[in-house]
Short mmCIF file of the C-alpha atoms (twelve columns), coordinates in Angstrom:
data_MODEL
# 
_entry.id   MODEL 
# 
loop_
_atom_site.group_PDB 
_atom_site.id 
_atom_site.type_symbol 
_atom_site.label_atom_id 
_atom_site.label_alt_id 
_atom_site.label_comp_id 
_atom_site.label_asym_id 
_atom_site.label_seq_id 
_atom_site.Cartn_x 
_atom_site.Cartn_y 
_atom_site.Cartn_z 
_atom_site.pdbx_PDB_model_num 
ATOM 1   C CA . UNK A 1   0.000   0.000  0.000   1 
ATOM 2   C CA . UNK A 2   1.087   3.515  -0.879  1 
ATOM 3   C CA . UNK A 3   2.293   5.313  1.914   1 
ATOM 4   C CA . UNK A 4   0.263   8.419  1.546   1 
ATOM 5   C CA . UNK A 5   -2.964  6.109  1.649   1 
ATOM 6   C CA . UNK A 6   -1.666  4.543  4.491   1 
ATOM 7   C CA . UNK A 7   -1.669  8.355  6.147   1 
ATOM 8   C CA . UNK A 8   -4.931  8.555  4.974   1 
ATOM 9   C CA . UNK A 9   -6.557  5.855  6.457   1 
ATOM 10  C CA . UNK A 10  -4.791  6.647  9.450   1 
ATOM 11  C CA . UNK A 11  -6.089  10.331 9.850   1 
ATOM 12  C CA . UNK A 12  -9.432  8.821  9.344   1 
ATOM 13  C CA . UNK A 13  -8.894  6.101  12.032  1 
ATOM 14  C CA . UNK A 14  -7.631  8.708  14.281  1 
ATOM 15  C CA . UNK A 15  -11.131 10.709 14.142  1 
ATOM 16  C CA . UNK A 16  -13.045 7.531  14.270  1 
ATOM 17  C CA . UNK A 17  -11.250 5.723  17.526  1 
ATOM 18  C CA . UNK A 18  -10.640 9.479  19.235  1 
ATOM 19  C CA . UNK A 19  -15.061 9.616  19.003  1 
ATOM 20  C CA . UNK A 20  -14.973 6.349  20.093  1 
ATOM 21  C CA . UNK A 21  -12.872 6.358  23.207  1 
ATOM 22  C CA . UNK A 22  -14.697 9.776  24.221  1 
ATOM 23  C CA . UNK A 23  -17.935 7.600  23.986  1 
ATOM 24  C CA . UNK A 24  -16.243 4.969  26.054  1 
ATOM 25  C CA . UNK A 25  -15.294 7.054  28.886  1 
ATOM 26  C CA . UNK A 26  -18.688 8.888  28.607  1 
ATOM 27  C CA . UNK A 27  -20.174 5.558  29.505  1 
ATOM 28  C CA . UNK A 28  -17.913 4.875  32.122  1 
ATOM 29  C CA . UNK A 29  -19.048 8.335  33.604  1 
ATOM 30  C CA . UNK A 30  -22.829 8.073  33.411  1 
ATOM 31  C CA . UNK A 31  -22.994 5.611  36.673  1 
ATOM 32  C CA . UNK A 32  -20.627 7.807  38.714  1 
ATOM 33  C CA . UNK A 33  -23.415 10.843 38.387  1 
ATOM 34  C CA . UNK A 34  -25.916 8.282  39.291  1 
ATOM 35  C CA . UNK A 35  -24.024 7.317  42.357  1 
ATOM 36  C CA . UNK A 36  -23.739 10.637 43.524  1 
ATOM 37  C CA . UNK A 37  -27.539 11.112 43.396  1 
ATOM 38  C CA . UNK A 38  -27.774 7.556  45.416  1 
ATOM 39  C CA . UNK A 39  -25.449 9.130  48.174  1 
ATOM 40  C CA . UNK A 40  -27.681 11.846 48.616  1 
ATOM 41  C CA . UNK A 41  -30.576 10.007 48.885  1 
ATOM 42  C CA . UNK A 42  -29.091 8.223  51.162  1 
ATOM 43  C CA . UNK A 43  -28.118 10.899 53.666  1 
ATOM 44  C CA . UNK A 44  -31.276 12.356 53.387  1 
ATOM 45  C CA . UNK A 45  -32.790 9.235  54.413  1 
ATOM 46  C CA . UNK A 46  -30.069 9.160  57.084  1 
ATOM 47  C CA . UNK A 47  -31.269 12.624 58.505  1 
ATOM 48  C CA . UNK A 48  -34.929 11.819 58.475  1 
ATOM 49  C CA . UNK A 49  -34.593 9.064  60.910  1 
ATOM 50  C CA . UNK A 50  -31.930 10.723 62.604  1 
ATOM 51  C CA . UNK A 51  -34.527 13.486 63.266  1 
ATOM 52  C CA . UNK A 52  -38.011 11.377 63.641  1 
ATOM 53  C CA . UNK A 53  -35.630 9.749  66.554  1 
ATOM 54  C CA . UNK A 54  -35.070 13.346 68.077  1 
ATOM 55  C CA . UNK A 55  -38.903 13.835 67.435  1 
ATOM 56  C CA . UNK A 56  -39.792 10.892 69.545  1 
ATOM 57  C CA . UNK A 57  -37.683 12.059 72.338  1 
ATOM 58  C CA . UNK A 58  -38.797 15.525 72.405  1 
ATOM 59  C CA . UNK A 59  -42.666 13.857 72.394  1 
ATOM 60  C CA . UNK A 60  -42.075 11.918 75.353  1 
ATOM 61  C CA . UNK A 61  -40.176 14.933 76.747  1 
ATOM 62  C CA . UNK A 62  -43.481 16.958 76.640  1 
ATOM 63  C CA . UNK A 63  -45.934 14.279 77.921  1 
ATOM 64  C CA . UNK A 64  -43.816 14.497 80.766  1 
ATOM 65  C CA . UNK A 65  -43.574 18.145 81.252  1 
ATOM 66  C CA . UNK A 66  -47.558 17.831 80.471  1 
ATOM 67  C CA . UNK A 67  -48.062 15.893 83.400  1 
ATOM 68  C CA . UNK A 68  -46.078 17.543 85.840  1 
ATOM 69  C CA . UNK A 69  -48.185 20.619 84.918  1 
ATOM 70  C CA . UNK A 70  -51.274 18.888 85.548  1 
ATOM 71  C CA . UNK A 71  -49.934 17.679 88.974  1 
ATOM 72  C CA . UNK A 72  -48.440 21.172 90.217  1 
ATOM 73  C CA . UNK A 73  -51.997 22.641 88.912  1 
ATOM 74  C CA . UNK A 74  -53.874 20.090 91.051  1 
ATOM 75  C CA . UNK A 75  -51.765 20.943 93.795  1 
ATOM 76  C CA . UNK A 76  -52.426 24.499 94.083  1 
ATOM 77  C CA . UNK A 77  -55.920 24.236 93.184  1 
ATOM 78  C CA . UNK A 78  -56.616 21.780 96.246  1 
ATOM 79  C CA . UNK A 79  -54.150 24.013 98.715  1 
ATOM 80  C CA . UNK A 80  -56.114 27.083 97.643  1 
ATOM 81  C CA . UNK A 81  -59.980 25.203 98.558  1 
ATOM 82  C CA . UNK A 82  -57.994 24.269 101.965 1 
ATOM 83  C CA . UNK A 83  -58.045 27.962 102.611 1 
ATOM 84  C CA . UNK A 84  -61.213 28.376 102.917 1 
ATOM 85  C CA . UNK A 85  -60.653 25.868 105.925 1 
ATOM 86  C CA . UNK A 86  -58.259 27.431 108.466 1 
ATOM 87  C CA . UNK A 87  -58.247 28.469 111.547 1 
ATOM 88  C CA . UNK A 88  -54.972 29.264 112.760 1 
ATOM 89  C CA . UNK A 89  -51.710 31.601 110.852 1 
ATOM 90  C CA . UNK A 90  -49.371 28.567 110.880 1 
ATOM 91  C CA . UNK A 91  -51.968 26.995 108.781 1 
ATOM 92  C CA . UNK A 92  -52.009 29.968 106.921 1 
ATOM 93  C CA . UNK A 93  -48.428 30.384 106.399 1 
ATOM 94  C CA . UNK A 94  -47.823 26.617 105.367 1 
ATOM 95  C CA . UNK A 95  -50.857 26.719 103.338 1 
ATOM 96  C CA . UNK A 96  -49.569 30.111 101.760 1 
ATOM 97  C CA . UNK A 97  -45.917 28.533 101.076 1 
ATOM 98  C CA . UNK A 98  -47.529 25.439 99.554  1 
ATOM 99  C CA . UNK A 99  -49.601 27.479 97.090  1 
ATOM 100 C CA . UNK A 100 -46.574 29.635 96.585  1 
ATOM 101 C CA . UNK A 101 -43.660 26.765 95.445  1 
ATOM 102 C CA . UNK A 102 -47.397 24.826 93.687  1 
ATOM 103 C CA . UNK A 103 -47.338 27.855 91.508  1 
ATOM 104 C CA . UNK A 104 -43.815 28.539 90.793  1 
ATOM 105 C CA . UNK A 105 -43.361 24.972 90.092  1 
ATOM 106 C CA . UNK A 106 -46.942 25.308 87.228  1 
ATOM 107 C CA . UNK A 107 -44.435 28.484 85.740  1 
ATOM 108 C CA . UNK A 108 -41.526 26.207 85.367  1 
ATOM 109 C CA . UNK A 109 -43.105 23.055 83.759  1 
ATOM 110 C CA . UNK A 110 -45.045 25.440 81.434  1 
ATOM 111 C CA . UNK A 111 -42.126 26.933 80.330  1 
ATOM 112 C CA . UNK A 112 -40.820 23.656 79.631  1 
ATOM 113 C CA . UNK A 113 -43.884 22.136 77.963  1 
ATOM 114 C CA . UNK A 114 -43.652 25.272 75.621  1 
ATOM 115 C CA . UNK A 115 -40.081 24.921 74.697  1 
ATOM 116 C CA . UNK A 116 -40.427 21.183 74.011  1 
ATOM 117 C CA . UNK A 117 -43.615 22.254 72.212  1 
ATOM 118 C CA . UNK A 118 -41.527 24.915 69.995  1 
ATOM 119 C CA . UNK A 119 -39.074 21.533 69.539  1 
ATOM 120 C CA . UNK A 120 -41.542 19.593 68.129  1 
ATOM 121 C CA . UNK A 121 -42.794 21.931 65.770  1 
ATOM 122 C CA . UNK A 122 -39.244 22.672 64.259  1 
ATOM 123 C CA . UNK A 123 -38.772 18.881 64.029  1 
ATOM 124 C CA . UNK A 124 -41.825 18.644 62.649  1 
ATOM 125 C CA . UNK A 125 -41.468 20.941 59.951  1 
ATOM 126 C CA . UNK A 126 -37.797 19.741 58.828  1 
ATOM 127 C CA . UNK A 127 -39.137 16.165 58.739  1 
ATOM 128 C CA . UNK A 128 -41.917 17.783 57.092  1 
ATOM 129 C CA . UNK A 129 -38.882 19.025 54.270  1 
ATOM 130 C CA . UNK A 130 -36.749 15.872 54.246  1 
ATOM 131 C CA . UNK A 131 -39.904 13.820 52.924  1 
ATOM 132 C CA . UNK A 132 -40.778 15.935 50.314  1 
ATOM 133 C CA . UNK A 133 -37.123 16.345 49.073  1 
ATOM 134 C CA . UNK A 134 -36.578 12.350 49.516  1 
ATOM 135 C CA . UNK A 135 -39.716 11.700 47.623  1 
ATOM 136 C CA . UNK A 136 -38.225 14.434 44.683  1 
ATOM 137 C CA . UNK A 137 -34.741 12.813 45.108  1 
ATOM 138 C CA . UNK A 138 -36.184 9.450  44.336  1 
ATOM 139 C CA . UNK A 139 -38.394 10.587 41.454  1 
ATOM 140 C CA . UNK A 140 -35.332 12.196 39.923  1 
ATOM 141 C CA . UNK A 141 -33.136 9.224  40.723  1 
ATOM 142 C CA . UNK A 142 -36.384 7.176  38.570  1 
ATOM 143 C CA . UNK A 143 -36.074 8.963  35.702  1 
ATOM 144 C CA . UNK A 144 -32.319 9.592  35.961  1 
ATOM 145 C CA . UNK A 145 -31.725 5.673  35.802  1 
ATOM 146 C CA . UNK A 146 -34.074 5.286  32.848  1 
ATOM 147 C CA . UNK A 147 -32.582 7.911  31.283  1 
ATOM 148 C CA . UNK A 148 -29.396 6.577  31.850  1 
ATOM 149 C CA . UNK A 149 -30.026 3.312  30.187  1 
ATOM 150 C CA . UNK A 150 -31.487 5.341  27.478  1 
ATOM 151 C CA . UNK A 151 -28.364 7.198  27.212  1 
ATOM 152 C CA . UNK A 152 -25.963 3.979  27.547  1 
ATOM 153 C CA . UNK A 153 -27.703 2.570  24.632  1 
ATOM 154 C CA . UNK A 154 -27.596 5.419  22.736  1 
ATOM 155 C CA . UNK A 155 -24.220 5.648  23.554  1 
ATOM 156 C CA . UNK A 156 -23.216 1.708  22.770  1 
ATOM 157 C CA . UNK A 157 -24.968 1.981  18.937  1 
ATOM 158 C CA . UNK A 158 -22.563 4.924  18.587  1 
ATOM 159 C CA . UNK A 159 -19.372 2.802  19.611  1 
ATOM 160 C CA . UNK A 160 -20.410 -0.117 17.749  1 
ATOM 161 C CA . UNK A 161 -21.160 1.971  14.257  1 
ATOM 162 C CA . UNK A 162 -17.964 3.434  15.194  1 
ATOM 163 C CA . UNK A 163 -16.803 0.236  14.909  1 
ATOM 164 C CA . UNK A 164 -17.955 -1.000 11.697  1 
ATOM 165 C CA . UNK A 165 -16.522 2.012  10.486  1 
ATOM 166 C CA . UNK A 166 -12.794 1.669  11.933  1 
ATOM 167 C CA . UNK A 167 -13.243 -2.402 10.381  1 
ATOM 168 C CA . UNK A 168 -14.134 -0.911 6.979   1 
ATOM 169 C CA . UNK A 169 -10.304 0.982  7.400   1 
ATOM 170 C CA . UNK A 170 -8.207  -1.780 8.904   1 
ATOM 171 C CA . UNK A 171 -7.506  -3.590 6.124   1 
ATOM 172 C CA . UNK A 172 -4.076  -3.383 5.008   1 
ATOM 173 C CA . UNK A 173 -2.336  -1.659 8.194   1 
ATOM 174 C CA . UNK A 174 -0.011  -3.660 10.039  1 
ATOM 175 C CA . UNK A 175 -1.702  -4.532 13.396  1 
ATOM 176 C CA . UNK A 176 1.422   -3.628 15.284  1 
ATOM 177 C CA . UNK A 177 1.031   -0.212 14.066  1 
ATOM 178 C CA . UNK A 178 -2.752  0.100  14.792  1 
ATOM 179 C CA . UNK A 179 -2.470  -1.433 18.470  1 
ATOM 180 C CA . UNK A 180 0.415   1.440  19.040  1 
ATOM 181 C CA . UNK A 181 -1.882  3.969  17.166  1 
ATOM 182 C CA . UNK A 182 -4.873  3.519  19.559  1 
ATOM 183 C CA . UNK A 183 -2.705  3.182  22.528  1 
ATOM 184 C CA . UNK A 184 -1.552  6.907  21.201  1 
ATOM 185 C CA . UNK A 185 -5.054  8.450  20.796  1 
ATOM 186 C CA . UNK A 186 -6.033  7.059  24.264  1 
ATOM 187 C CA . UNK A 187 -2.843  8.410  25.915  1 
ATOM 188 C CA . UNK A 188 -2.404  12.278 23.869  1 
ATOM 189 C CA . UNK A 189 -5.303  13.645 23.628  1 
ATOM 190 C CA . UNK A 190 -7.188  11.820 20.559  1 
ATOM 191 C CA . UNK A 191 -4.213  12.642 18.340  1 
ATOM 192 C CA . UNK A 192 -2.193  9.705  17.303  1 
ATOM 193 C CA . UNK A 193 -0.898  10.947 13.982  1 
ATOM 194 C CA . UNK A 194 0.766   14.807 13.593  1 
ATOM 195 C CA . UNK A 195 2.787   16.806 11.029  1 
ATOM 196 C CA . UNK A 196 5.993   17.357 10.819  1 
ATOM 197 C CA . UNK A 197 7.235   21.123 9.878   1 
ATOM 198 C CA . UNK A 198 10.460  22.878 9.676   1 
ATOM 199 C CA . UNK A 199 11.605  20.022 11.585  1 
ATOM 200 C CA . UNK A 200 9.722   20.280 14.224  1 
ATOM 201 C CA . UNK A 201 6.974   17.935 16.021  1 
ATOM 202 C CA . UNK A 202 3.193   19.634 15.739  1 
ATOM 203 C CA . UNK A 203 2.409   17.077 18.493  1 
ATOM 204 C CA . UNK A 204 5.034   17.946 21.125  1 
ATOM 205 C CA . UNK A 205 6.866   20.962 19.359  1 
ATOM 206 C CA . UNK A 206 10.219  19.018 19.641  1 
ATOM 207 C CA . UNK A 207 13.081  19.538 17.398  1 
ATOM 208 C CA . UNK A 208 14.222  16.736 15.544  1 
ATOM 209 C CA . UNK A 209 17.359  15.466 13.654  1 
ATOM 210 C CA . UNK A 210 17.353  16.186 10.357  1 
ATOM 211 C CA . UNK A 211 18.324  13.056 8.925   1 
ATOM 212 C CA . UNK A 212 14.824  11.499 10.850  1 
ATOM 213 C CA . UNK A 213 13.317  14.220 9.747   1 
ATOM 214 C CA . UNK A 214 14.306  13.264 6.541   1 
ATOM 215 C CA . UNK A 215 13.616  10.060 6.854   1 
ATOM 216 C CA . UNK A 216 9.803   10.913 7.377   1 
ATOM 217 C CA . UNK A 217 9.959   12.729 4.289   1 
ATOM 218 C CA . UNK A 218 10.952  9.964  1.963   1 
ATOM 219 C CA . UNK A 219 7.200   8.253  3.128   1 
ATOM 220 C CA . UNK A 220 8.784   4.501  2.651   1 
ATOM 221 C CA . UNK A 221 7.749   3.765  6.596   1 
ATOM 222 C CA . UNK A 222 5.834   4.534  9.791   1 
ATOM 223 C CA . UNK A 223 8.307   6.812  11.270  1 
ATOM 224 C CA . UNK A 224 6.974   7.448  15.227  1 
ATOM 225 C CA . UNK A 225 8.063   10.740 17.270  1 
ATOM 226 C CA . UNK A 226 10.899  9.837  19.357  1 
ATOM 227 C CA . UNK A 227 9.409   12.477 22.343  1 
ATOM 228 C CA . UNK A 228 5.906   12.097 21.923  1 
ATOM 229 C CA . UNK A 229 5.171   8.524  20.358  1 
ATOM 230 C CA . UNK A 230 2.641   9.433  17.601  1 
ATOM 231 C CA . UNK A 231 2.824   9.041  14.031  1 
ATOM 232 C CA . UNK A 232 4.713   11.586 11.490  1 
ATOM 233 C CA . UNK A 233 4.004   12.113 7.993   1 
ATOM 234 C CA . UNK A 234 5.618   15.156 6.034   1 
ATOM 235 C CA . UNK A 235 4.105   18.748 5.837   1 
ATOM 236 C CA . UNK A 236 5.414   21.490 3.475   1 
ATOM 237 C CA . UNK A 237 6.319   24.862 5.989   1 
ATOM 238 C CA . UNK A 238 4.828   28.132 4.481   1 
ATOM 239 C CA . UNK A 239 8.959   28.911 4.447   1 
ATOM 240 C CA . UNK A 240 10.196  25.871 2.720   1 
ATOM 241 C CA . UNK A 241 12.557  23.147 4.288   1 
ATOM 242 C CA . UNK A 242 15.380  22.646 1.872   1 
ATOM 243 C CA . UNK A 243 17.883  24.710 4.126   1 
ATOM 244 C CA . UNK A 244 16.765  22.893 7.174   1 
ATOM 245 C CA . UNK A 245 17.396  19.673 5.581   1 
ATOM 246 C CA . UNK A 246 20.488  19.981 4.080   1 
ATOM 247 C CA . UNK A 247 22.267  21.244 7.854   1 
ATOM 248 C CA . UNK A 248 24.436  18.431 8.470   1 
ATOM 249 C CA . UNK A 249 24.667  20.169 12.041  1 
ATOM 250 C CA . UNK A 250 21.201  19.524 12.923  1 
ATOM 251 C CA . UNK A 251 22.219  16.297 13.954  1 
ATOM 252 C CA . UNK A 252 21.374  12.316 13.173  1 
ATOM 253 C CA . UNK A 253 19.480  9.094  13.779  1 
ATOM 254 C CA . UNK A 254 22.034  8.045  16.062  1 
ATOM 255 C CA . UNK A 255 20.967  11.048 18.612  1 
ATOM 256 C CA . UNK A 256 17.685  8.595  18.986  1 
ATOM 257 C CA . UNK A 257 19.023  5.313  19.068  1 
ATOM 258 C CA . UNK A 258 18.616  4.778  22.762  1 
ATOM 259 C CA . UNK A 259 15.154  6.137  22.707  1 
ATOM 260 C CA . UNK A 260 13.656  3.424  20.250  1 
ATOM 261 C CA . UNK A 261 13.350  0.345  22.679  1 
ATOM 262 C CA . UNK A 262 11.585  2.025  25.808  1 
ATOM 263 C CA . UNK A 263 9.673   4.433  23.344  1 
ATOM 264 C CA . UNK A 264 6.136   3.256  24.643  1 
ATOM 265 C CA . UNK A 265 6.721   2.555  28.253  1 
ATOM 266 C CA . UNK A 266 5.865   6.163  29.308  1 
ATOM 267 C CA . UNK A 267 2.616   4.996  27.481  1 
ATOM 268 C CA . UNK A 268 1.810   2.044  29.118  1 
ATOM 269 C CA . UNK A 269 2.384   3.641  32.613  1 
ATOM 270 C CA . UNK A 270 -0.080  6.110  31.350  1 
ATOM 271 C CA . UNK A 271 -2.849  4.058  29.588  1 
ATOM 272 C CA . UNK A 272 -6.179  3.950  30.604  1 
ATOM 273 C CA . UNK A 273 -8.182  0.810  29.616  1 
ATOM 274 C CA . UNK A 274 -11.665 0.889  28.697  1 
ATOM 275 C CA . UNK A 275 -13.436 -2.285 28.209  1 
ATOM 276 C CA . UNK A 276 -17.309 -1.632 26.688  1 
ATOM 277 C CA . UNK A 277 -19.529 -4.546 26.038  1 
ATOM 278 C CA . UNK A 278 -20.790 -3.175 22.805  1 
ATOM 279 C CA . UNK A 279 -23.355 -5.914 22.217  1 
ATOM 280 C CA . UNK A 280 -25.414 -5.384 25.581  1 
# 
């Protein structure tokens, strides 16, 4: 196969598997909002028993303030009929004193029953809030999950067309090249295959040697960036490049030779797999 068809196909792949792993890691994403939503839920759930607990309390709080009211009413009540009944002042006085700590006591447990009353209605009114946004967090979490599986599916028919289309290109690359090529687009960006100007890298910028870069020129292989990894294929400068590669000075292939054999191990460090059951 011609080299420049080879480029081609490749420049094609690249915009088909760069769509494709975006709609991969979109998939991934979709549960992760989902969870989120779950958590939520679940803390508002959390706080309305943590508060119906509180409200309990506070109920059983107020039945007993309630009573002791009733008993401290009953008790000055009956000391104040007794008046009517004595006959002597220490009768009076003790009588007096009895009606006097019956009422303060009536003051103090009605205070009480009114703050515990106050209590109730705040808890009241939050668990009053908490149902009504658990019962909207769990309609929204209803449609979110159907949408979701709406969206997944969506999604999935997008990677597999995707698909057919990247089979319909495969033919006649070497695999070693595409598995390298995909591992690129995953890894920069969804750019696996770049120009090569004035000498320079349009992927990373980087300077090469001009005898490399000359090498990419001639089209006879895949030539891969020594820096960055992806693929270069030869691009006219608006300036020209016949000065740049005739400077001996620029310097030579053997400047990379130590670079060749760990070239994708930066990569692989990097990768981030993605595996998508396309026929579900």
């Amino acid at each position: 196969m011609v080299m420049e068809d080879v480029f081609e196909k490749l420049r094609a792949l690249q915009d088909i598997l760069s769509e494709k792993i975006t709609l991969e890691r979109d998939i991934q994403e979709i549960p992760k909002l989902l969870t989120t939503q779950e958590e939520l839920l679940s803390r508002l759930k959390k706080s309305f028993i943590e508060k119906n607990q509180d409200y309990e309390k506070a109920k059983l709080s107020e039945g007993d303030f309630r009573n002791l009211l009733a008993l401290a009413e009953s008790d000055r009540e009956k000391a104040e009929k007794n008046m009517d009944s004595i006959s002597t002042q220490r009768e009076y006085e003790a009588l007096d004193k009895e009606i006097r700590d019956a009422t303060e006591k009536e003051q103090q447990y009605r205070k009480e029953l009114q703050r515990e009353e106050r209590v109730l209605a705040d808890l009241d009114e939050q668990m009053k809030q908490n149902a009504s946004l658990i019962e909207q967090q769990e309609k929204e979490l209803t449609d979110r999950r159907a949408g979701n599986d709406a969206e997944v599916a969506e999604k999935n028919a997008k990677v597999a067309a995707l698909g057919v289309d990247e089979q319909t290109l495969i033919p006649g690359l070497d695999p070693e090249v595409l598995f390298k090529f995909e591992r690129i687009i995953r890894n920069k960006g969804g750019r696996g295959i770049v120009a090569i100007k004035g000498g320079v890298c349009m992927g990373c910028h980087m300077i090469l040697p001009a005898q490399f870069a000359n090498m990419v020129r001639k089209r006879e292989e895949i030539v891969f960036c020594p820096y960055c990894s992806r693929i270069l294929f030869y691009e006219e400068s608006d300036q020209g490049e016949e000065e740049f590669f005739d400077n001996e000075d620029a310097g030579t292939l053997a400047d990379l030779d130590d670079m060749e054999d760990d070239e994708y191990d930066e990569d692989e460090e990097e990768e981030e797999k993605v595996n998508i059951d396309y026929d579900e």
